[in-house]
Each structure stands twice: as structure tokens, then as C-alpha cells.
Coordinates of C-alpha atoms and ligand atoms in Angstrom, one line a residue:
M1259 CA 76.5 22.7 283.2
S1260 CA 73.6 24.1 283.6
L1261 CA 71.7 26.4 281.9
T1262 CA 71.5 30.1 283.2
T1263 CA 68.4 32.4 283.5
E1264 CA 68.8 33.6 279.9
E1265 CA 69.2 30.5 278.6
M1266 CA 66.3 29.3 280.0
I1267 CA 64.4 31.4 279.1
G1268 CA 65.5 32.4 275.4
I1269 CA 64.9 28.5 275.1
L1270 CA 61.4 28.5 276.6
I1271 CA 60.8 30.8 273.8
L1272 CA 62.0 29.2 270.9
C1273 CA 60.6 26.2 272.3
C1274 CA 57.2 27.4 272.9
H1275 CA 57.0 29.7 269.3
Y1276 CA 58.1 28.6 265.7
V1277 CA 60.9 30.1 262.8
Y1278 CA 58.8 31.9 260.2
R1279 CA 61.7 32.3 256.9
L1280 CA 61.1 34.7 254.6
C1281 CA 62.3 36.2 252.0
C1282 CA 62.9 39.4 251.1
R1283 CA 61.9 40.6 247.4
V1284 CA 59.4 37.9 247.3
F1285 CA 58.2 38.0 250.8
V1286 CA 57.4 41.4 250.9
L1287 CA 60.4 44.2 250.2
C1288 CA 62.8 44.9 253.3
S1289 CA 62.2 46.5 255.9
L1290 CA 59.6 48.5 256.5
G1291 CA 57.7 46.1 254.1
I1292 CA 58.5 43.9 257.4
L1293 CA 57.4 45.6 260.1
S1294 CA 54.1 46.5 258.2
K1295 CA 53.5 42.5 257.9
L1296 CA 53.5 42.4 262.0
D1297 CA 49.9 42.2 262.6
Y1298 CA 50.0 39.2 259.7
F1299 CA 52.8 37.4 261.8
E1300 CA 50.7 38.2 265.5
E1301 CA 47.9 36.5 263.9
L1302 CA 50.0 34.1 263.9
N1303 CA 51.6 33.6 266.4
I1304 CA 55.0 33.9 265.0
K1305 CA 57.9 35.3 267.2
T1306 CA 60.5 34.8 265.3
I1307 CA 61.6 35.2 261.9
W1308 CA 64.3 34.8 259.8
I1309 CA 65.3 36.4 257.0
N1310 CA 67.4 36.4 253.8
P1311 CA 70.9 37.8 253.9
I1312 CA 70.1 41.6 253.1
Y1313 CA 73.8 42.4 253.1
K1314 CA 74.7 44.3 250.0
S1315 CA 75.5 41.6 247.3
P1316 CA 75.6 42.2 243.0
M1317 CA 72.5 38.9 243.4
N1318 CA 74.7 35.7 241.5
D1319 CA 73.0 33.7 245.0
S1320 CA 70.5 35.3 245.7
G1321 CA 72.6 36.7 248.3
Y1322 CA 74.9 34.9 249.5
D1323 CA 77.6 36.2 247.6
I1324 CA 78.5 39.5 250.4
S1325 CA 80.2 42.0 248.5
N1326 CA 79.9 44.1 252.4
F1327 CA 79.4 42.5 255.4
I1328 CA 78.4 45.1 257.5
E1329 CA 75.8 47.5 254.7
I1330 CA 72.2 46.8 253.7
D1331 CA 71.7 46.2 249.5
P1332 CA 69.9 49.2 249.4
I1333 CA 67.5 47.5 247.5
F1334 CA 65.9 46.4 250.8
G1335 CA 65.5 49.9 252.1
T1336 CA 68.6 51.1 254.3
M1337 CA 70.5 50.5 257.8
E1338 CA 68.3 52.9 259.7
D1339 CA 64.9 51.4 258.2
F1340 CA 66.4 48.5 259.4
E1341 CA 67.0 49.4 262.7
E1342 CA 62.8 50.6 262.7
L1343 CA 62.2 47.1 261.9
L1344 CA 64.1 45.9 264.3
T1345 CA 62.1 48.5 267.3
G1346 CA 59.8 47.5 265.0
M1347 CA 59.7 44.5 266.3
H1348 CA 61.2 43.9 269.9
D1349 CA 58.8 46.4 271.0
R1350 CA 55.8 43.6 269.6
G1351 CA 58.4 41.2 272.1
M1352 CA 59.5 39.5 268.4
R1353 CA 62.6 38.0 267.2
L1354 CA 65.5 38.5 264.5
I1355 CA 67.1 35.8 263.2
M1356 CA 70.0 36.9 260.3
D1357 CA 71.2 34.7 257.8
Y1358 CA 74.8 34.7 258.1
V1359 CA 76.8 33.1 255.7
P1360 CA 80.1 33.3 256.7
N1361 CA 82.5 30.7 254.5
H1362 CA 82.7 32.6 251.6
S1363 CA 81.9 36.3 250.5
S1364 CA 81.3 37.9 246.8
K1365 CA 83.8 37.8 244.1
E1366 CA 83.0 42.3 243.6
H1367 CA 83.8 42.3 247.2
Q1368 CA 86.7 44.6 248.3
W1369 CA 88.7 42.0 250.4
F1370 CA 89.1 39.9 247.4
E1371 CA 90.0 42.8 245.1
K1372 CA 93.6 43.0 247.6
S1373 CA 93.8 39.6 247.6
R1374 CA 93.2 39.4 244.6
K1375 CA 96.7 42.9 243.5
R1376 CA 99.0 40.6 246.6
E1377 CA 98.0 43.6 248.5
A1378 CA 99.9 42.9 251.9
A1379 CA 97.4 42.8 254.7
Y1380 CA 94.3 40.4 252.2
K1381 CA 97.2 38.2 250.3
D1382 CA 95.6 35.4 252.0
Y1383 CA 92.1 36.0 252.3
Y1384 CA 91.5 33.7 250.0
I1385 CA 92.3 30.0 249.6
W1386 CA 94.7 30.9 246.4
R1387 CA 96.7 27.1 244.3
N1388 CA 99.4 27.8 242.1
C1389 CA 97.7 25.8 238.5
V1390 CA 98.9 25.6 235.0
S1391 CA 97.9 26.4 232.1
E1392 CA 98.3 24.3 229.1
G1393 CA 97.2 26.2 226.4
I1394 CA 94.0 27.0 226.4
N1395 CA 92.8 25.2 229.2
I1396 CA 93.7 25.9 233.1
V1397 CA 94.9 22.5 235.1
P1398 CA 93.2 22.9 238.9
P1399 CA 95.8 22.4 241.8
N1400 CA 93.5 18.7 243.1
N1401 CA 89.6 17.1 242.5
W1402 CA 88.1 18.5 244.4
V1403 CA 84.4 20.0 242.4
S1404 CA 82.4 22.4 243.7
K1405 CA 78.7 21.9 245.3
F1406 CA 77.8 23.0 242.2
G1407 CA 79.5 21.0 239.8
G1408 CA 82.6 21.6 237.8
S1409 CA 86.0 22.0 239.1
A1410 CA 86.0 24.5 242.2
W1411 CA 89.1 26.4 241.2
T1412 CA 88.6 29.7 238.6
Y1413 CA 91.5 30.6 237.1
D1414 CA 92.1 34.8 238.4
D1415 CA 94.3 36.3 235.7
L1416 CA 95.1 39.5 237.6
R1417 CA 96.9 37.4 239.8
K1418 CA 98.2 34.3 237.6
Q1419 CA 96.9 31.7 240.6
C1420 CA 93.5 29.5 240.8
Y1421 CA 91.1 30.0 244.1
Y1422 CA 88.1 27.8 245.3
H1423 CA 85.0 28.0 245.9
Q1424 CA 82.4 25.6 247.2
F1425 CA 79.8 26.9 245.4
F1426 CA 80.0 29.7 242.0
P1427 CA 83.0 31.0 240.6
E1428 CA 81.6 34.6 241.4
Q1429 CA 81.6 32.9 245.6
P1430 CA 85.3 33.1 246.8
D1431 CA 85.8 30.6 249.6
L1432 CA 86.9 32.9 252.8
N1433 CA 90.4 31.6 254.1
Y1434 CA 89.7 30.7 258.1
T1435 CA 93.1 28.7 258.8
N1436 CA 93.9 33.1 258.1
P1437 CA 93.6 34.5 261.6
E1438 CA 92.8 38.0 260.8
V1439 CA 89.8 36.3 258.5
V1440 CA 88.5 34.3 261.4
K1441 CA 88.2 38.1 263.4
E1442 CA 86.8 39.4 260.8
A1443 CA 83.9 36.9 261.0
E1444 CA 83.6 37.6 264.9
N1445 CA 84.1 41.3 264.4
I1446 CA 81.3 40.6 261.9
L1447 CA 79.1 38.6 264.2
S1448 CA 79.3 41.5 266.7
F1449 CA 78.6 44.4 264.4
W1450 CA 74.7 42.9 263.8
L1451 CA 74.3 41.4 268.1
D1452 CA 75.0 45.0 268.7
K1453 CA 73.1 45.8 266.7
G1454 CA 70.7 44.0 268.7
V1455 CA 69.6 41.4 266.3
D1456 CA 68.4 38.1 268.1
G1457 CA 70.6 35.7 265.7
F1458 CA 72.1 33.6 263.2
R1459 CA 71.5 30.9 260.3
V1460 CA 75.1 30.0 259.7
D1461 CA 74.8 29.4 256.3
A1462 CA 76.9 26.3 254.8
I1463 CA 79.1 25.5 257.9
K1464 CA 80.4 23.2 257.1
F1465 CA 82.0 24.0 253.9
L1466 CA 84.3 26.5 256.2
L1467 CA 88.2 24.7 256.4
E1468 CA 89.2 22.6 253.6
A1469 CA 92.8 20.1 254.4
T1470 CA 95.3 21.9 253.6
H1471 CA 97.0 19.4 252.6
F1472 CA 94.8 20.2 249.2
R1473 CA 95.0 16.0 248.2
D1474 CA 92.5 14.5 245.3
E1475 CA 88.8 13.3 247.4
P1476 CA 89.0 9.7 247.3
L1477 CA 85.7 8.9 243.0
V1478 CA 83.5 7.5 244.3
N1479 CA 83.1 5.4 242.0
K1480 CA 87.3 3.3 241.8
S1481 CA 87.2 3.2 238.1
Q1482 CA 85.8 6.1 236.6
D1483 CA 88.0 7.6 234.6
K1484 CA 89.0 11.2 236.5
K1485 CA 88.5 13.7 234.1
T1486 CA 85.4 13.1 233.9
V1487 CA 84.4 13.9 237.5
V1488 CA 82.0 16.8 236.7
N1489 CA 79.9 16.0 239.5
Y1490 CA 80.1 16.9 242.9
D1491 CA 78.7 13.2 244.1
D1492 CA 81.4 11.7 242.1
L1493 CA 83.7 12.1 245.2
Y1494 CA 83.2 11.3 248.7
H1495 CA 84.7 15.3 250.8
D1496 CA 87.5 13.4 252.9
Y1497 CA 89.0 16.6 253.0
T1498 CA 86.9 20.2 251.2
T1499 CA 84.0 19.4 254.6
T1500 CA 83.7 19.3 258.5
Q1501 CA 87.8 19.5 258.1
L1502 CA 89.4 19.9 262.2
G1503 CA 88.8 22.5 264.1
L1504 CA 85.1 23.6 262.6
H1505 CA 83.9 22.7 265.7
D1506 CA 86.2 25.4 267.3
M1507 CA 85.6 28.2 265.5
I1508 CA 81.6 27.1 266.0
R1509 CA 81.6 27.6 269.5
E1510 CA 83.9 31.0 270.2
W1511 CA 81.2 32.6 268.5
R1512 CA 79.3 30.5 270.2
A1513 CA 80.7 32.1 273.3
L1514 CA 80.5 35.4 272.0
L1515 CA 77.1 35.1 271.3
K1516 CA 76.5 34.2 275.2
K1517 CA 78.6 37.3 276.3
K1518 CA 75.8 39.3 273.8
S1519 CA 73.4 37.9 275.4
G1520 CA 74.3 39.4 279.2
E1521 CA 71.0 41.8 279.2
A1522 CA 68.0 41.1 280.6
G1523 CA 66.0 38.5 278.9
K1524 CA 68.2 39.0 275.4
Y1525 CA 69.8 35.5 274.5
R1526 CA 70.8 34.9 271.3
L1527 CA 70.5 32.1 268.6
M1528 CA 72.6 30.3 266.4
I1529 CA 70.9 27.2 263.7
T1530 CA 73.5 26.2 262.3
E1531 CA 73.0 24.3 258.0
S1532 CA 74.5 21.9 257.3
Y1533 CA 72.9 18.5 254.6
D1534 CA 74.6 15.6 256.5
K1535 CA 72.2 13.7 254.6
N1536 CA 72.7 9.5 256.1
E1537 CA 75.0 11.0 258.5
I1538 CA 73.2 11.9 261.6
K1539 CA 75.2 11.6 263.5
K1540 CA 77.5 14.4 262.0
T1541 CA 74.4 17.0 262.8
M1542 CA 74.0 15.7 265.4
M1543 CA 77.5 17.1 266.6
Y1544 CA 76.5 21.1 266.5
Y1545 CA 74.4 20.4 268.7
G1546 CA 78.0 20.5 270.7
T1547 CA 78.5 18.5 274.2
N1548 CA 76.7 19.9 277.7
L1549 CA 80.3 20.8 278.7
Q1550 CA 81.0 23.1 275.2
Y1551 CA 78.3 24.6 274.0
E1552 CA 77.9 24.8 269.8
A1553 CA 73.9 25.4 267.8
D1554 CA 71.1 26.0 269.7
F1555 CA 70.4 23.3 267.3
P1556 CA 70.5 22.3 263.2
F1557 CA 68.8 22.1 261.3
N1558 CA 66.3 19.4 260.8
F1559 CA 66.7 18.3 257.3
L1560 CA 65.4 15.2 257.3
F1561 CA 61.9 14.9 256.4
L1562 CA 63.7 17.5 253.2
D1563 CA 66.0 14.6 252.6
D1564 CA 64.6 11.0 253.6
L1565 CA 61.0 11.4 252.9
S1566 CA 60.8 10.2 249.5
S1567 CA 56.9 8.3 249.9
I1568 CA 54.7 9.4 252.3
S1569 CA 54.4 6.6 255.5
V1570 CA 53.5 5.8 258.1
A1571 CA 56.5 3.6 258.9
S1572 CA 58.5 6.4 256.6
I1573 CA 57.5 9.4 258.5
S1574 CA 58.3 6.8 262.6
K1575 CA 61.2 6.4 260.5
I1576 CA 62.4 10.5 260.1
L1577 CA 60.9 11.5 263.8
D1578 CA 62.6 8.2 266.0
T1579 CA 66.1 9.4 263.8
W1580 CA 66.0 13.1 265.2
M1581 CA 65.0 11.8 269.2
S1582 CA 66.8 9.1 269.2
N1583 CA 70.9 10.3 268.7
M1584 CA 69.7 13.6 269.5
P1585 CA 72.1 14.4 272.0
K1586 CA 70.1 14.2 276.3
D1587 CA 68.9 17.2 277.1
K1588 CA 68.7 19.4 273.3
W1589 CA 66.4 20.9 271.3
P1590 CA 64.7 18.9 268.8
N1591 CA 63.6 21.1 265.2
W1592 CA 61.5 20.1 262.6
V1593 CA 62.2 21.8 258.9
L1594 CA 59.3 21.1 256.4
G1595 CA 60.7 23.3 253.0
N1596 CA 63.4 26.2 252.1
H1597 CA 64.4 28.3 249.9
D1598 CA 66.4 25.3 248.1
N1599 CA 64.6 23.0 247.8
P1600 CA 60.7 22.4 246.2
R1601 CA 57.4 22.9 248.6
I1602 CA 55.6 20.4 250.4
A1603 CA 52.6 20.3 249.3
S1604 CA 53.9 19.9 246.2
N1605 CA 56.7 17.8 246.9
V1606 CA 53.8 15.0 248.5
G1607 CA 49.9 17.2 247.9
S1608 CA 48.3 19.2 249.1
T1609 CA 46.0 16.7 251.6
H1610 CA 49.4 15.7 253.2
A1611 CA 50.6 18.6 253.6
R1612 CA 48.1 19.3 255.7
T1613 CA 48.8 16.4 258.5
L1614 CA 52.8 16.7 257.4
N1615 CA 52.6 20.7 259.2
M1616 CA 50.1 19.8 261.6
L1617 CA 52.5 17.3 262.7
M1618 CA 55.5 19.5 262.5
L1619 CA 53.5 22.1 264.8
T1620 CA 52.9 19.6 267.2
L1621 CA 56.6 17.9 267.7
P1622 CA 57.9 18.9 270.7
G1623 CA 61.2 21.4 270.2
T1624 CA 61.7 24.2 266.9
A1625 CA 59.3 24.5 263.9
T1626 CA 60.6 26.3 260.8
T1627 CA 58.3 27.8 258.8
Y1628 CA 59.0 28.6 254.6
Y1629 CA 56.4 31.5 254.0
G1630 CA 53.5 30.5 252.3
E1631 CA 53.6 27.0 253.1
E1632 CA 50.7 27.8 255.7
I1633 CA 48.4 28.5 253.5
G1634 CA 50.5 25.7 251.0
M1635 CA 51.9 27.4 248.6
T1636 CA 53.6 25.5 245.7
D1637 CA 55.9 25.5 243.9
L1638 CA 55.9 27.9 240.8
N1639 CA 55.6 26.3 237.3
Y1640 CA 56.4 27.3 234.3
H1641 CA 60.0 27.3 231.3
N1642 CA 62.2 29.1 232.1
D1643 CA 62.7 31.5 229.4
E1644 CA 65.7 34.1 229.4
N1645 CA 64.3 36.4 231.7
E1646 CA 62.4 34.5 234.0
G1647 CA 64.9 32.1 235.1
R1648 CA 67.1 34.0 238.2
D1649 CA 68.7 31.7 239.5
S1650 CA 72.2 31.4 238.8
R1651 CA 72.2 27.6 238.9
N1652 CA 70.6 28.2 235.7
M1653 CA 73.5 29.6 234.0
L1654 CA 75.4 26.2 234.5
Q1655 CA 77.6 24.7 232.0
Q1656 CA 75.9 21.7 233.3
P1657 CA 72.4 23.0 234.1
M1658 CA 71.9 22.4 237.1
V1659 CA 67.6 21.7 239.4
D1660 CA 66.6 26.4 239.8
R1661 CA 65.6 27.3 242.6
D1662 CA 63.1 29.4 241.3
A1663 CA 60.1 27.8 241.1
E1664 CA 59.7 27.0 245.4
R1665 CA 60.7 31.1 245.6
S1666 CA 57.5 33.3 243.6
P1667 CA 56.3 35.9 245.3
M1668 CA 54.3 35.6 248.3
Q1669 CA 50.2 35.2 247.3
W1670 CA 48.5 37.5 249.7
D1671 CA 45.7 38.7 247.5
N1672 CA 43.7 37.6 244.5
S1673 CA 44.8 41.6 243.7
T1674 CA 47.7 42.2 240.4
N1675 CA 50.8 40.0 241.2
A1676 CA 49.0 38.4 244.3
G1677 CA 49.3 42.2 246.2
F1678 CA 52.6 41.0 246.5
S1679 CA 53.5 44.8 244.5
S1680 CA 51.6 47.7 241.6
A1681 CA 54.3 46.6 239.4
N1682 CA 54.5 45.1 235.5
K1683 CA 56.8 42.8 236.7
T1684 CA 57.5 40.7 239.7
W1685 CA 61.0 39.4 240.3
L1686 CA 60.1 36.5 239.8
P1687 CA 56.7 35.2 238.7
V1688 CA 53.8 34.5 240.7
N1689 CA 51.9 32.0 240.8
Q1690 CA 48.6 31.6 238.4
N1691 CA 46.9 29.9 241.5
Y1692 CA 47.4 32.6 243.4
K1693 CA 43.1 33.6 242.5
T1694 CA 42.1 31.2 244.7
L1695 CA 44.4 30.4 246.9
N1696 CA 45.6 33.9 248.6
V1697 CA 45.7 34.9 252.6
E1698 CA 43.0 37.2 251.8
A1699 CA 41.1 34.5 250.9
E1700 CA 42.0 32.0 253.4
K1701 CA 41.1 34.8 256.7
D1702 CA 38.2 33.5 257.7
Q1703 CA 37.5 30.2 255.7
S1704 CA 37.7 27.9 259.2
S1705 CA 38.1 25.0 256.7
S1706 CA 41.6 26.9 255.2
M1707 CA 44.5 26.0 255.1
L1708 CA 45.6 29.9 257.6
A1709 CA 43.3 28.8 260.3
L1710 CA 44.7 25.3 260.7
Y1711 CA 47.6 27.3 261.3
R1712 CA 46.8 30.0 263.9
K1713 CA 45.0 27.1 265.6
L1714 CA 48.4 24.9 265.6
T1715 CA 49.7 28.1 266.6
K1716 CA 48.0 29.4 269.5
L1717 CA 47.8 25.8 270.3
R1718 CA 51.9 25.9 270.5
Q1719 CA 52.2 29.2 272.3
S1720 CA 49.4 28.4 274.9
E1721 CA 48.9 24.8 276.0
L1722 CA 51.7 23.9 278.7
P1723 CA 52.0 20.6 277.4
M1724 CA 52.5 21.4 273.7
Q1725 CA 55.8 23.7 275.4
R1726 CA 57.7 21.4 277.8
G1727 CA 58.0 17.4 279.2
W1728 CA 57.2 14.6 278.2
T1729 CA 56.2 13.7 274.0
C1730 CA 56.0 9.6 274.0
F1731 CA 55.5 7.9 270.7
L1732 CA 53.1 5.3 271.3
D1733 CA 53.9 2.5 268.7
N1734 CA 51.1 1.4 266.1
P1735 CA 51.5 0.7 262.1
E1736 CA 47.9 2.3 260.9
V1737 CA 48.4 5.8 262.1
V1738 CA 51.5 8.8 263.4
A1739 CA 50.4 8.7 267.3
F1740 CA 51.7 10.5 270.2
V1741 CA 51.2 12.3 273.7
R1742 CA 52.4 15.0 274.4
E1743 CA 51.9 15.3 278.4
T1744 CA 53.9 17.3 281.2
D1745 CA 54.2 16.9 285.1
G1746 CA 52.2 17.6 287.7
L1747 CA 49.7 18.4 285.5
N1748 CA 46.6 15.2 283.9
R1749 CA 44.9 17.4 281.0
C1750 CA 47.4 15.7 278.1
F1751 CA 46.9 15.9 273.9
I1752 CA 46.8 12.6 272.1
V1753 CA 48.4 13.3 268.9
V1754 CA 47.2 11.0 265.3
L1755 CA 47.6 11.8 261.8
N1756 CA 46.7 9.0 258.8
F1757 CA 50.1 9.1 256.6
G1758 CA 48.5 5.5 254.8
D1759 CA 46.8 5.5 251.9
M1760 CA 43.3 4.4 253.7
K1761 CA 40.4 5.1 255.8
V1762 CA 41.9 3.9 259.0
N1763 CA 40.2 2.5 262.6
V1764 CA 42.6 3.0 265.7
N1765 CA 42.3 1.7 269.0
L1766 CA 44.3 4.2 270.8
T1767 CA 43.4 1.8 274.9
R1768 CA 45.6 -0.7 273.1
M1769 CA 48.9 1.3 272.4
H1770 CA 48.3 2.4 276.2
I1771 CA 47.2 1.1 279.4
A1772 CA 46.4 5.2 281.0
L1773 CA 44.6 5.1 277.6
N1774 CA 40.7 4.4 277.4
G1775 CA 38.2 6.2 277.6
H1776 CA 37.1 9.4 276.0
A1777 CA 38.7 12.7 274.8
T1778 CA 38.0 15.6 272.9
V1779 CA 38.8 16.3 269.4
H1780 CA 40.3 20.1 269.9
I1781 CA 42.1 20.2 266.4
S1782 CA 40.7 18.5 263.4
I1783 CA 42.3 18.4 259.9
D1784 CA 39.7 21.1 258.2
G1785 CA 37.7 22.1 261.4
R1786 CA 34.2 20.1 261.0
R1787 CA 35.2 18.0 263.8
D1788 CA 35.9 20.0 266.5
Y1789 CA 34.5 19.7 269.9
E1790 CA 34.0 15.7 268.7
S1791 CA 34.0 13.4 271.3
I1792 CA 36.0 10.6 270.2
N1793 CA 36.0 7.2 272.1
L1794 CA 39.8 6.0 271.9
Q1795 CA 38.6 2.4 271.7
S1796 CA 37.5 3.5 267.8
V1797 CA 38.9 6.1 266.5
T1798 CA 38.7 6.4 262.7
L1799 CA 40.7 8.5 260.3
D1800 CA 40.6 9.4 256.6
V1801 CA 43.8 9.0 254.5
G1802 CA 45.7 12.8 255.5
E1803 CA 43.9 13.4 258.4
G1804 CA 45.2 14.4 262.0
M1805 CA 43.5 15.7 265.1
V1806 CA 44.8 16.3 268.3
L1807 CA 43.3 15.5 270.7
E1808 CA 42.8 16.7 274.4
Y1809 CA 42.8 14.2 277.0
R1810 CA 42.5 14.0 281.6
N1811 CA 44.5 10.7 282.4
S1812 CA 44.8 9.4 285.4
Q1813 CA 48.2 8.0 285.0
P1814 CA 51.1 9.8 283.1
V1815 CA 51.9 7.7 279.7
H1816 CA 56.0 7.7 280.2
D1817 CA 55.0 6.8 283.7
N1818 CA 54.3 3.3 282.6
P1819 CA 55.9 3.0 279.0
G1820 CA 55.2 -0.1 277.1
P1821 CA 57.9 -2.0 274.8
Q1822 CA 57.6 -0.1 272.0
Q1823 CA 57.4 3.4 273.2
K1824 CA 60.0 5.5 272.8
C1825 CA 59.4 8.7 275.8
Y1826 CA 61.5 11.4 275.2
S1827 CA 61.8 15.3 277.2
I1828 CA 62.7 18.0 276.4
E1829 CA 64.0 20.4 279.1
K1830 CA 62.3 18.4 281.2
A1831 CA 60.6 21.1 283.6
C1832 CA 56.7 20.6 286.3
Y1833 CA 54.3 22.4 286.3
V1834 CA 53.5 22.8 290.4
P1835 CA 49.2 23.7 289.7
M1836 CA 49.0 25.2 292.9
I1837 CA 51.5 29.0 292.7
G1838 CA 51.5 28.7 288.5
I1839 CA 55.0 28.0 287.9
F1840 CA 57.2 25.3 286.1
L1841 CA 60.0 24.3 288.0
K1842 CA 62.6 22.7 287.0
C1843 CA 62.6 18.6 287.6
Ligands
GLC1225 C1 73.1 27.9 251.3 C2 71.9 28.2 251.3 C3 72.4 28.5 249.9 C4 72.9 28.9 248.8 C5 74.0 28.6 249.5 C6 76.1 29.5 249.0 O1 72.8 26.3 251.5 O2 70.5 28.4 252.1 O3 70.8 29.3 249.4 O4 73.0 29.1 247.4 O5 74.2 28.6 250.7 O6 75.3 30.0 249.9

């Protein structure tokens, strides 16, 4: 099945740009707040913004517990404000992606209220099972455990049954074996598509369906006493994740998105969220096939899941795992941070955070930036006390690592509350390093992280070889290196990054016969080596140093890959310089 014009345009927009993930409440206040930051986005070449759930919610899980899917929570403004934001973004050629949470609602959703009361139309909107009462204890219908620990079943006094919840008890799972629920999900998507939103990040997708036999899930450690099973990792989740019918549902949603993509230049994006550590094939399924599309891409969490230590080998493995498993003709994507994981600069240190961002923004496909990464924000370092901890994971019987640390307010400048708010207290505390680490301070500093971000995102936006065509990884144990080139252009980019713990000197000409002579530094990690002429026989890089080199190649690298080199073409396209356009080739 070949791509339609809308799909081509949509994918072109996607590939050239990157997705900026922000959280209202800690970035600026939605929706008009975002509107006031459009200049900032423009300076950073951001075209696509993904916002956290802003729907009506009691906020037990930062808005991922929704009590009305088609209303805006007053803390984020009104529907009119939202529409103004959308129009403002579209006027500037920007796109807005919403978070869509189909797996569960809030307990406070009226559907749940009605379901508890067994109102006929809503009786089966959630997953209800009988559970036995043994004195004050309730024996759940089976051993299923919530992702956040403890039984996934909670007893409801009114209905006198247990309901299933994959996350907090305040987030009952919707029952997708009920066709009415399936219809509700489509109505919600249609509502926002009709408003004009540009797509969705679909939350917690693999949990959508459960096995209808409700059998116990198998124990990972067969000898574990069944009564002690409380942790999510104690079980194999054969009956509560990735059930038969899941991909049919996603295809239905894709069809709906496609139907709503008819207007000229309008493309609706779908990104899926599913952590499938060590099960890359499961992740890749969300792309669908070339006959039946599903997501534009499933989020690539390899950097979050697998990067225990930084080395050339560990990074190369991540790159290879994604690129070699991705189905032909699909878009790659790279994620270094989000609202559920420690910030990259805290995880790997500020030096490697820069190099990793340089890598992410020069790889093919879509890059996702979590707000604040562009200035090198780090995790909040404080001990939760009753007043400050916001993530309900603090309040669990067996508390889990909370996610407040990565959700602190955006650091705009060195004024009160980092310029985020003039209130006495913010939702989460401001990171105390804001006095020096902030947008204002980095704005005019040529060696800052922000300056680096601006250059890299500009490069993605303006240079054809960074947008489409070929990526050839050069095999070298000392550096991560790759070439980005486009058929028909004799100008390419070579990216070289030192993820090791020693200064290195590498000979790039040994890595490929097409590489010889000199190249010019287009972007260096701190701006100091920009425009330097580099002899490809002797490229020296300090620890954590990276460079994007501009090179005139006499022959394409992908025409003649060596035995150790892997070349990938992403939606292969040829640039025809005579007429200045891309052609599918
Ligand atoms: C997703 C969200 C996470 C939330 C969970 C339940 O994983 O990213 O923040 O807690 O879904 O909705």
C-alpha cells in the first residue's frame, strides 16, 4: 500500500521536526500560557507539541485519571482558551498532540458512578467480578497485580463486587469487550479530532484488554508463596497485557484518524506508549504492517529501559536494536526522557547528556524532547514530606519511586520560582539550581546546552540529508559514528560522538573508502570547534565530545557499505538538484 499525499506530507513534517513534551502546571499554565511561549518554541524550531492530559480530573495521577474526557479541567483554562491555543499554533504552522488515555477513567467519572449502581446502560462499562469476603479481608477474584503494586482488584461497597484497575484504585479499567465502551472511545477521539487536534499519544496501550477467562497469571518464581505476590514483577502478565484484539482496536483508531485526515495538509498522528523491556518484537507490532497501518510509531524507550551505563557498545546496541527490528519503510524515533522517568542529565551526568542529545537530534526519524532537556534540567533533589510529594505513588502501601523529581517547574529565569509563577508556593518545588540553570542565562551563551539545541534543531529543519534518505553506521569500537546522506546530493553529514571514558583519536578514512580528505565542523558540542577543518584521518574527541561534520563526498557511502556497516534508508527519497525537489525513488 503506497502512502497518500496527506501521509507523505504528515510524515515529512514529522521527520524534519521533533516532538516537545511539556506538562502544564510545571511548564506554564495551559492553555494561554502555552500560547505565550510560541516564540520560544519557534526559536527552538519546535513544530509539534505533546501536552499532558488536560481533561477534567481529580488529579490522583497527574491527570491520567479522567473524570470527563471531553472537558478541560478548570486548572488548565477553558475550552475557549484551548481553542485559542490550537488556532494560535496552527497559524504558526505548529501541531498539537493530545494525551489520550483509553485504558481507564477516574473513579469520579459518571460512567463509574452509574456502573457502581448497576444502571443498565453502564453496568458493564468496567470490569467487575465477584470477590469473596473473609471477615474484614476481601479475597480478590484472581492473583492479578496492579502495575503500581498490590492487588489489581478493589472492593466496591455499593455494588458489592470487585473492580479491576491496572494502576491506582482511583483509576478503574474500562471494559473493551463491551461494544458501547468501544464506541465511547471512538466518540472521544472524534470529538478532539473535530476540534482540530493533530493527533494523540495513546497512553498505556498494552493494558487495554484482559483475558476473559480471568485465570491466575503465572508466577515468575514458581516456588514463591502465592500469598506473598504483591509486586508487578512477581508475575508474567500473559492475561493482562497485549491480548488478542488489541491491534484490531488500534487499526480501527488509525482508520478513524485517516478519515479525519482528508483536508489538505492535515495529518493526524498516532504514537503509542508501551514499555516492553526485552520484547522489542512486541513494540514493533504497533507500527502495524504495510497493508494495515497502526501507529506512526510506538515510543522507543530503549534509552530509558536499557541504558544502565554509557559506552560505545551500549549505545550502539540500542541503535542497532531499534533499526534492525523496525519494519521496512517505517519511521524510527528516539526518547531520552519523559514524565515517568528520571531526567537524562541526572541519569548520565551533564557531559553525556549533551552528547546523547546530539545523537538523538541527528538520528533519522522523530526525536522527543521532554521540557527542560534543552537547558539540561536535572531531577529535583528533595525528600518528600507530606506537603511536597505529589505523585500518589508516595502514598501506596508499598511506596514506589515517585515521579515528582522529573516534574519540577520549568526554569525560565533566575527570578522567584524560576520565573514560572509569582505565587508563594508552586505545585512542585523549583529545583534550586535554577539560579544559574535557566533559559534566560543560556539564551545568549554560545557554549550553552540551549545554544547547542538550537543549532541541532535548525540543522534538522534545514538540511535535506538530516531529513530523509540514508543513515550509515560506521563500525568503530571507540566512537559512535554515522553518515547522513541523500541520493543526488554530494554533501553529507558525519556525526562522531565519544561515549567512552577516554580521549580518543580515530581515523574515519579506515571506516569507509568513500571518506577521505577533510571535513568542516558544522556543530561542535560546546560551539568552540565550529567551522574547524578536520582531517578525517585524525579526528580527536575528548570524553563526552561530539561533532557534526559537513563533508563533500565523491561517492555515496551507502552505495558501498563495508561488511561491518549497516545502512538504513528511511522512506527513501531522492533530491533532484536541477528542479530542487524530493522525489520518491
Ligand atoms: C502512563 C503515564 C503515567 C500514568 C500511567 C497510568 O504510563 O505515562 O504517567 O501513571 O500511564 O495512566
